[in-house]
Amino acid sequence: MRSMLITNIGELVTCVPGLGDGPLGIRRQAALVVDDRKVAWIGRAADAPPADARVDAGGGAVLPGFVDSHAHLVFAGDRAAEFAARMAGEAYTGGGIRTTVGATRAADDEQLRTNVARLRREALRQGTTTMEIKSGYGLTVADEARSLRIAREFSAETTFLGAHVVPAEYAGRTDDYVSLVCGPMLSAARSAGARWIDVFCEQGAFDADHSRAILTVGAAAGLGTRIHANQLTAGPGVRLAVELGAASADHCTHLTPADVDALAGSATVATLLPGAEFSTRSPYPPARALLDAGATVALATDCNPGSSYTTSMPFCVALAVREMAMTPAEAVLAATTGGAAALRRDDIGRLRLGSRADLAILDAPSYLHLAYRPGVPLISTVMLNGELV
Ligand SMILES: [Zn+2]
Protein backbone atom coordinates (compact mmCIF):
# COMPACT_ATOMS: atom_id res chain seq x y z
CA MET A 1 0.00 0.00 0.00
CA ARG A 2 1.14 3.53 -0.77
CA SER A 3 2.11 5.73 2.16
CA MET A 4 0.23 8.99 2.54
CA LEU A 5 1.30 12.28 4.12
CA ILE A 6 -1.42 14.54 5.53
CA THR A 7 -0.30 18.17 5.63
CA ASN A 8 -1.70 21.67 6.05
CA ILE A 9 -3.53 20.51 9.18
CA GLY A 10 -5.25 23.27 11.18
CA GLU A 11 -4.97 21.26 14.38
CA LEU A 12 -4.22 17.61 14.85
CA VAL A 13 -6.56 16.22 17.52
CA THR A 14 -4.85 13.02 18.65
CA CYS A 15 -7.19 12.22 21.58
CA VAL A 16 -4.04 11.12 23.41
CA PRO A 17 -3.43 13.63 26.24
CA GLY A 18 0.34 13.12 26.37
CA LEU A 19 0.82 13.72 22.64
CA GLY A 20 -0.09 17.40 22.66
CA ASP A 21 -1.97 20.16 24.43
CA GLY A 22 -4.87 19.59 26.80
CA PRO A 23 -7.12 16.58 27.23
CA LEU A 24 -7.36 16.09 23.45
CA GLY A 25 -3.59 16.07 22.91
CA ILE A 26 -3.78 18.76 20.22
CA ARG A 27 -0.75 19.49 18.05
CA ARG A 28 -0.32 22.46 15.72
CA GLN A 29 1.93 22.77 12.66
CA ALA A 30 1.76 19.00 12.67
CA ALA A 31 1.68 16.41 9.92
CA LEU A 32 0.84 12.73 9.92
CA VAL A 33 1.93 9.82 7.75
CA VAL A 34 -0.20 6.76 7.14
CA ASP A 35 1.42 3.55 5.98
CA ASP A 36 0.20 -0.04 5.88
CA ARG A 37 -3.24 1.06 7.17
CA LYS A 38 -1.73 2.52 10.34
CA VAL A 39 -0.49 5.84 11.66
CA ALA A 40 3.24 5.57 10.93
CA TRP A 41 4.53 9.02 11.85
CA ILE A 42 3.34 12.16 13.69
CA GLY A 43 5.50 15.23 14.02
CA ARG A 44 6.23 18.78 12.91
CA ALA A 45 5.13 19.41 9.35
CA ALA A 46 8.57 20.86 8.61
CA ASP A 47 10.15 17.50 9.51
CA ALA A 48 7.76 15.31 7.58
CA PRO A 49 9.36 12.36 5.79
CA PRO A 50 8.65 11.69 2.12
CA ALA A 51 5.55 9.67 1.25
CA ASP A 52 4.03 8.22 -1.92
CA ALA A 53 1.04 10.57 -1.82
CA ARG A 54 0.00 13.76 -0.12
CA VAL A 55 -3.36 14.88 1.27
CA ASP A 56 -3.87 18.60 1.83
CA ALA A 57 -6.14 19.11 4.83
CA GLY A 58 -6.78 22.69 3.71
CA GLY A 59 -6.16 24.09 7.18
CA GLY A 60 -8.90 21.90 8.63
CA ALA A 61 -8.78 20.03 11.92
CA VAL A 62 -7.92 16.33 11.75
CA LEU A 63 -9.55 14.00 14.28
CA PRO A 64 -9.71 10.26 14.84
CA GLY A 65 -12.76 8.79 13.14
CA PHE A 66 -15.76 8.56 15.45
CA VAL A 67 -16.48 5.26 17.17
CA ASP A 68 -20.24 4.75 17.34
CA SER A 69 -20.56 1.90 19.83
CA HIS A 70 -24.36 1.57 19.83
CA ALA A 71 -26.48 1.27 16.68
CA HIS A 72 -29.42 -0.84 15.54
CA LEU A 73 -29.08 -0.85 11.77
CA VAL A 74 -30.67 -4.13 10.71
CA PHE A 75 -34.34 -3.34 10.27
CA ALA A 76 -37.00 -2.57 7.68
CA GLY A 77 -39.56 0.21 7.57
CA ASP A 78 -39.62 3.44 9.52
CA ARG A 79 -41.70 4.91 12.34
CA ALA A 80 -42.05 8.52 11.29
CA ALA A 81 -45.74 8.50 12.26
CA GLU A 82 -44.87 7.32 15.77
CA PHE A 83 -42.35 10.15 16.02
CA ALA A 84 -44.99 12.66 14.94
CA ALA A 85 -47.44 11.30 17.53
CA ARG A 86 -44.78 11.61 20.20
CA MET A 87 -44.05 15.18 19.24
CA ALA A 88 -47.80 15.78 19.57
CA GLY A 89 -47.63 14.59 23.17
CA GLU A 90 -47.69 10.78 23.31
CA ALA A 91 -45.17 9.15 25.65
CA TYR A 92 -42.41 6.79 24.48
CA THR A 93 -42.82 3.26 25.86
CA GLY A 94 -40.60 1.08 23.69
CA GLY A 95 -43.71 -0.76 22.45
CA GLY A 96 -43.09 0.34 18.86
CA ILE A 97 -40.15 -2.09 18.67
CA ARG A 98 -42.70 -4.79 17.78
CA THR A 99 -43.80 -2.75 14.74
CA THR A 100 -40.25 -2.88 13.42
CA VAL A 101 -39.99 -6.59 14.26
CA GLY A 102 -42.96 -7.26 11.97
CA ALA A 103 -41.48 -5.23 9.11
CA THR A 104 -38.04 -6.80 9.54
CA ARG A 105 -39.33 -10.36 9.49
CA ALA A 106 -41.30 -9.59 6.33
CA ALA A 107 -38.27 -8.12 4.51
CA ASP A 108 -35.96 -10.19 2.35
CA ASP A 109 -32.20 -10.28 2.91
CA GLU A 110 -31.47 -7.82 0.12
CA GLN A 111 -33.81 -5.19 1.56
CA LEU A 112 -32.15 -5.47 4.95
CA ARG A 113 -28.66 -5.39 3.45
CA THR A 114 -29.48 -2.34 1.32
CA ASN A 115 -30.78 -0.49 4.35
CA VAL A 116 -27.70 -1.27 6.46
CA ALA A 117 -25.45 -0.19 3.57
CA ARG A 118 -27.34 3.09 3.22
CA LEU A 119 -27.08 3.90 6.93
CA ARG A 120 -23.43 2.82 7.17
CA ARG A 121 -22.57 5.08 4.20
CA GLU A 122 -24.49 7.93 5.79
CA ALA A 123 -22.51 7.52 9.04
CA LEU A 124 -19.19 7.27 7.21
CA ARG A 125 -19.85 10.57 5.46
CA GLN A 126 -20.21 12.08 8.93
CA GLY A 127 -16.89 10.73 10.14
CA THR A 128 -17.88 7.43 11.77
CA THR A 129 -15.19 4.89 11.00
CA THR A 130 -16.29 2.20 13.47
CA MET A 131 -19.94 1.34 14.01
CA GLU A 132 -21.27 -1.37 16.27
CA ILE A 133 -24.35 -3.04 14.79
CA LYS A 134 -26.96 -4.94 16.80
CA SER A 135 -29.57 -7.49 15.84
CA GLY A 136 -32.82 -7.36 17.79
CA TYR A 137 -35.61 -6.88 15.27
CA GLY A 138 -35.78 -10.52 14.20
CA LEU A 139 -36.47 -12.27 17.52
CA THR A 140 -36.67 -15.74 16.00
CA VAL A 141 -33.63 -18.02 15.74
CA ALA A 142 -33.51 -17.66 11.96
CA ASP A 143 -34.23 -13.91 11.87
CA GLU A 144 -31.67 -13.05 14.55
CA ALA A 145 -29.05 -15.19 12.78
CA ARG A 146 -29.64 -13.53 9.43
CA SER A 147 -29.59 -10.05 11.04
CA LEU A 148 -26.19 -10.84 12.52
CA ARG A 149 -24.86 -12.32 9.28
CA ILE A 150 -25.86 -9.16 7.42
CA ALA A 151 -24.43 -6.95 10.20
CA ARG A 152 -21.15 -8.88 9.97
CA GLU A 153 -20.81 -7.82 6.34
CA PHE A 154 -20.46 -4.22 7.56
CA SER A 155 -18.78 -4.40 10.97
CA ALA A 156 -16.59 -6.61 13.14
CA GLU A 157 -18.46 -5.22 16.15
CA THR A 158 -21.74 -7.09 15.97
CA THR A 159 -24.05 -7.59 18.91
CA PHE A 160 -26.70 -10.22 19.55
CA LEU A 161 -29.79 -8.48 20.98
CA GLY A 162 -32.33 -11.31 20.95
CA ALA A 163 -33.41 -9.90 24.33
CA HIS A 164 -34.61 -6.60 22.86
CA VAL A 165 -38.26 -7.20 23.72
CA VAL A 166 -40.45 -10.28 24.23
CA PRO A 167 -42.04 -10.85 20.82
CA ALA A 168 -45.84 -10.89 20.56
CA GLU A 169 -46.01 -14.67 20.06
CA TYR A 170 -44.38 -15.12 23.49
CA ALA A 171 -46.65 -12.65 25.31
CA GLY A 172 -47.08 -13.86 28.91
CA ARG A 173 -44.36 -16.50 28.42
CA THR A 174 -41.20 -14.52 29.12
CA ASP A 175 -39.47 -17.52 30.75
CA ASP A 176 -39.97 -19.56 27.58
CA TYR A 177 -38.60 -16.75 25.43
CA VAL A 178 -35.55 -16.32 27.70
CA SER A 179 -34.89 -20.07 27.33
CA LEU A 180 -35.00 -19.68 23.56
CA VAL A 181 -32.59 -16.72 23.70
CA CYS A 182 -30.17 -18.58 25.99
CA GLY A 183 -30.33 -21.78 23.95
CA PRO A 184 -30.80 -22.12 20.20
CA MET A 185 -30.82 -18.38 19.48
CA LEU A 186 -27.48 -17.83 21.22
CA SER A 187 -25.95 -20.78 19.36
CA ALA A 188 -27.14 -19.36 16.06
CA ALA A 189 -25.84 -15.91 17.01
CA ARG A 190 -22.39 -17.32 17.73
CA SER A 191 -22.35 -19.15 14.41
CA ALA A 192 -23.31 -15.89 12.71
CA GLY A 193 -20.21 -14.21 14.17
CA ALA A 194 -21.64 -12.13 17.01
CA ARG A 195 -18.92 -10.57 19.20
CA TRP A 196 -21.22 -9.15 21.88
CA ILE A 197 -24.46 -9.92 23.69
CA ASP A 198 -26.84 -7.20 24.89
CA VAL A 199 -30.11 -7.07 26.84
CA PHE A 200 -32.78 -4.38 27.12
CA CYS A 201 -33.07 -4.38 30.93
CA GLU A 202 -36.17 -2.29 31.55
CA GLN A 203 -39.73 -2.40 32.79
CA GLY A 204 -41.77 -3.92 29.98
CA ALA A 205 -38.69 -5.69 28.56
CA PHE A 206 -36.38 -7.90 30.70
CA ASP A 207 -35.97 -7.71 34.49
CA ALA A 208 -32.70 -8.09 36.37
CA ASP A 209 -32.96 -11.88 36.82
CA HIS A 210 -33.70 -12.54 33.16
CA SER A 211 -31.03 -10.07 32.07
CA ARG A 212 -28.44 -11.66 34.36
CA ALA A 213 -29.29 -15.13 33.10
CA ILE A 214 -28.99 -14.11 29.45
CA LEU A 215 -25.73 -12.20 29.84
CA THR A 216 -24.15 -14.89 32.00
CA VAL A 217 -24.88 -17.58 29.42
CA GLY A 218 -23.66 -15.28 26.66
CA ALA A 219 -20.41 -14.55 28.49
CA ALA A 220 -19.87 -18.27 29.09
CA ALA A 221 -20.27 -18.74 25.34
CA GLY A 222 -17.45 -16.28 24.73
CA LEU A 223 -19.39 -13.11 23.94
CA GLY A 224 -18.61 -9.74 25.52
CA THR A 225 -21.46 -8.16 27.47
CA ARG A 226 -23.25 -4.81 27.24
CA ILE A 227 -26.63 -3.67 28.59
CA HIS A 228 -29.39 -1.23 27.67
CA ALA A 229 -29.63 0.16 31.21
CA ASN A 230 -31.64 2.80 33.05
CA GLN A 231 -33.18 4.38 29.95
CA LEU A 232 -36.76 4.86 31.13
CA THR A 233 -36.42 4.24 34.87
CA ALA A 234 -33.69 4.08 37.53
CA GLY A 235 -33.82 0.30 37.34
CA PRO A 236 -31.27 -2.41 38.06
CA GLY A 237 -29.45 -2.32 34.68
CA VAL A 238 -26.44 -0.24 35.65
CA ARG A 239 -25.80 -2.20 38.85
CA LEU A 240 -26.08 -5.43 36.89
CA ALA A 241 -23.63 -4.15 34.25
CA VAL A 242 -21.07 -3.36 36.94
CA GLU A 243 -21.72 -6.65 38.76
CA LEU A 244 -21.08 -8.62 35.57
CA GLY A 245 -18.13 -6.50 34.44
CA ALA A 246 -19.95 -5.54 31.24
CA ALA A 247 -17.98 -3.44 28.76
CA SER A 248 -20.73 -0.85 28.70
CA ALA A 249 -23.98 0.29 30.30
CA ASP A 250 -25.89 2.14 27.61
CA HIS A 251 -28.37 5.03 28.03
CA CYS A 252 -27.78 5.75 31.78
CA THR A 253 -30.55 8.34 31.61
CA HIS A 254 -32.00 7.76 35.07
CA LEU A 255 -29.22 7.19 37.60
CA THR A 256 -29.15 7.18 41.38
CA PRO A 257 -26.03 8.52 43.12
CA ALA A 258 -25.15 4.88 43.86
CA ASP A 259 -25.33 4.08 40.14
CA VAL A 260 -22.94 6.94 39.37
CA ASP A 261 -20.51 5.76 42.05
CA ALA A 262 -20.73 2.17 40.83
CA LEU A 263 -19.87 3.19 37.26
CA ALA A 264 -17.07 5.46 38.41
CA GLY A 265 -15.47 2.64 40.36
CA SER A 266 -15.67 0.12 37.54
CA ALA A 267 -14.32 -0.71 34.10
CA THR A 268 -17.85 -0.42 32.67
CA VAL A 269 -18.21 2.52 30.30
CA ALA A 270 -21.28 4.75 30.63
CA THR A 271 -22.46 5.10 27.04
CA LEU A 272 -24.80 8.06 26.62
CA LEU A 273 -27.20 8.21 23.70
CA PRO A 274 -28.56 11.77 23.55
CA GLY A 275 -30.26 11.18 20.20
CA ALA A 276 -32.76 9.04 22.09
CA GLU A 277 -33.59 11.77 24.58
CA PHE A 278 -33.83 14.29 21.75
CA SER A 279 -36.19 12.07 19.75
CA THR A 280 -38.36 11.08 22.69
CA ARG A 281 -38.31 14.57 24.24
CA SER A 282 -36.92 13.18 27.49
CA PRO A 283 -34.51 14.53 30.10
CA TYR A 284 -30.87 14.01 29.14
CA PRO A 285 -28.52 11.70 31.09
CA PRO A 286 -26.44 13.20 33.93
CA ALA A 287 -23.15 13.38 32.03
CA ARG A 288 -21.69 15.98 34.37
CA ALA A 289 -22.20 13.79 37.45
CA LEU A 290 -20.63 10.81 35.67
CA LEU A 291 -17.58 12.75 34.47
CA ASP A 292 -17.07 14.52 37.79
CA ALA A 293 -17.20 11.15 39.58
CA GLY A 294 -14.54 9.78 37.23
CA ALA A 295 -16.61 7.42 35.08
CA THR A 296 -15.52 6.72 31.50
CA VAL A 297 -18.17 8.19 29.22
CA ALA A 298 -18.91 7.32 25.60
CA LEU A 299 -21.29 8.97 23.17
CA ALA A 300 -23.13 6.94 20.53
CA THR A 301 -26.09 7.44 18.21
CA ASP A 302 -28.41 4.55 19.17
CA CYS A 303 -29.44 4.75 15.51
CA ASN A 304 -32.79 2.94 15.23
CA PRO A 305 -36.08 3.68 13.51
CA GLY A 306 -38.08 4.26 16.70
CA SER A 307 -36.33 6.35 19.30
CA SER A 308 -33.24 7.85 17.61
CA TYR A 309 -33.15 7.79 13.84
CA THR A 310 -29.83 9.54 13.40
CA THR A 311 -26.42 8.29 12.24
CA SER A 312 -24.71 11.56 13.08
CA MET A 313 -21.99 11.55 15.73
CA PRO A 314 -21.41 15.31 15.22
CA PHE A 315 -25.07 15.82 16.14
CA CYS A 316 -24.58 13.77 19.32
CA VAL A 317 -21.46 15.79 20.17
CA ALA A 318 -23.45 19.01 19.77
CA LEU A 319 -26.28 17.67 21.97
CA ALA A 320 -23.82 16.55 24.63
CA VAL A 321 -22.26 20.01 24.76
CA ARG A 322 -25.46 22.03 24.64
CA GLU A 323 -27.80 19.82 26.66
CA MET A 324 -25.57 17.73 28.93
CA ALA A 325 -23.02 20.28 30.15
CA MET A 326 -20.10 18.43 28.59
CA THR A 327 -17.23 20.56 27.30
CA PRO A 328 -16.52 20.25 23.57
CA ALA A 329 -13.30 18.40 24.44
CA GLU A 330 -15.12 15.93 26.71
CA ALA A 331 -17.70 15.30 24.01
CA VAL A 332 -15.09 14.63 21.31
CA LEU A 333 -13.19 12.29 23.64
CA ALA A 334 -16.43 10.45 24.45
CA ALA A 335 -17.20 10.09 20.73
CA THR A 336 -13.75 8.65 19.95
CA THR A 337 -11.74 7.05 22.78
CA GLY A 338 -14.90 6.62 24.86
CA GLY A 339 -16.56 4.58 22.13
CA ALA A 340 -13.36 2.58 21.69
CA ALA A 341 -13.32 1.81 25.43
CA ALA A 342 -16.95 0.72 25.24
CA LEU A 343 -15.87 -1.79 22.58
CA ARG A 344 -12.70 -2.67 24.52
CA ARG A 345 -10.52 -1.52 21.65
CA ASP A 346 -7.33 0.53 21.87
CA ASP A 347 -6.39 0.52 18.18
CA ILE A 348 -9.13 3.00 17.23
CA GLY A 349 -10.55 6.28 18.56
CA ARG A 350 -7.13 7.97 18.81
CA LEU A 351 -4.27 8.95 16.55
CA ARG A 352 -0.88 7.72 17.75
CA LEU A 353 1.80 5.53 16.25
CA GLY A 354 0.32 2.16 15.34
CA SER A 355 -3.33 3.28 15.55
CA ARG A 356 -5.57 2.14 12.74
CA ALA A 357 -5.58 4.88 10.12
CA ASP A 358 -9.18 5.99 10.69
CA LEU A 359 -9.61 9.74 10.65
CA ALA A 360 -11.80 12.65 9.67
CA ILE A 361 -10.75 16.00 8.23
CA LEU A 362 -13.04 18.92 9.05
CA ASP A 363 -13.92 21.80 6.80
CA ALA A 364 -13.20 23.96 9.87
CA PRO A 365 -9.99 24.92 11.66
CA SER A 366 -10.91 23.45 15.07
CA TYR A 367 -12.81 20.55 16.60
CA LEU A 368 -14.82 23.19 18.49
CA HIS A 369 -16.83 23.75 15.32
CA LEU A 370 -18.49 20.33 15.73
CA ALA A 371 -20.61 21.76 18.55
CA TYR A 372 -20.34 25.43 17.59
CA ARG A 373 -21.83 24.83 14.11
CA PRO A 374 -24.54 22.21 14.75
CA GLY A 375 -26.23 20.62 11.79
CA VAL A 376 -23.56 21.73 9.33
CA PRO A 377 -21.84 19.02 7.25
CA LEU A 378 -18.29 19.79 8.41
CA ILE A 379 -16.64 16.47 7.57
CA SER A 380 -14.79 17.06 4.30
CA THR A 381 -12.69 13.90 4.07
CA VAL A 382 -12.78 10.51 5.78
CA MET A 383 -10.03 7.90 5.86
CA LEU A 384 -11.03 4.37 6.80
CA ASN A 385 -8.38 1.77 7.49
CA GLY A 386 -5.80 3.78 5.55
CA GLU A 387 -7.96 4.51 2.52
CA LEU A 388 -9.75 7.69 1.55
CA VAL A 389 -13.48 7.07 1.19
ZN1 LIG B 1 -30.30 0.78 21.72
Coordinates of C-alpha atoms and ligand atoms in Angstrom, one line a residue, residues 70 72 228 251 302, ligand 1:
H70 CA -24.4 1.6 19.8
H72 CA -29.4 -0.8 15.5
H228 CA -29.4 -1.2 27.7
H251 CA -28.4 5.0 28.0
D302 CA -28.4 4.5 19.2
Ligands
ZN1 ZN -30.3 0.8 21.7

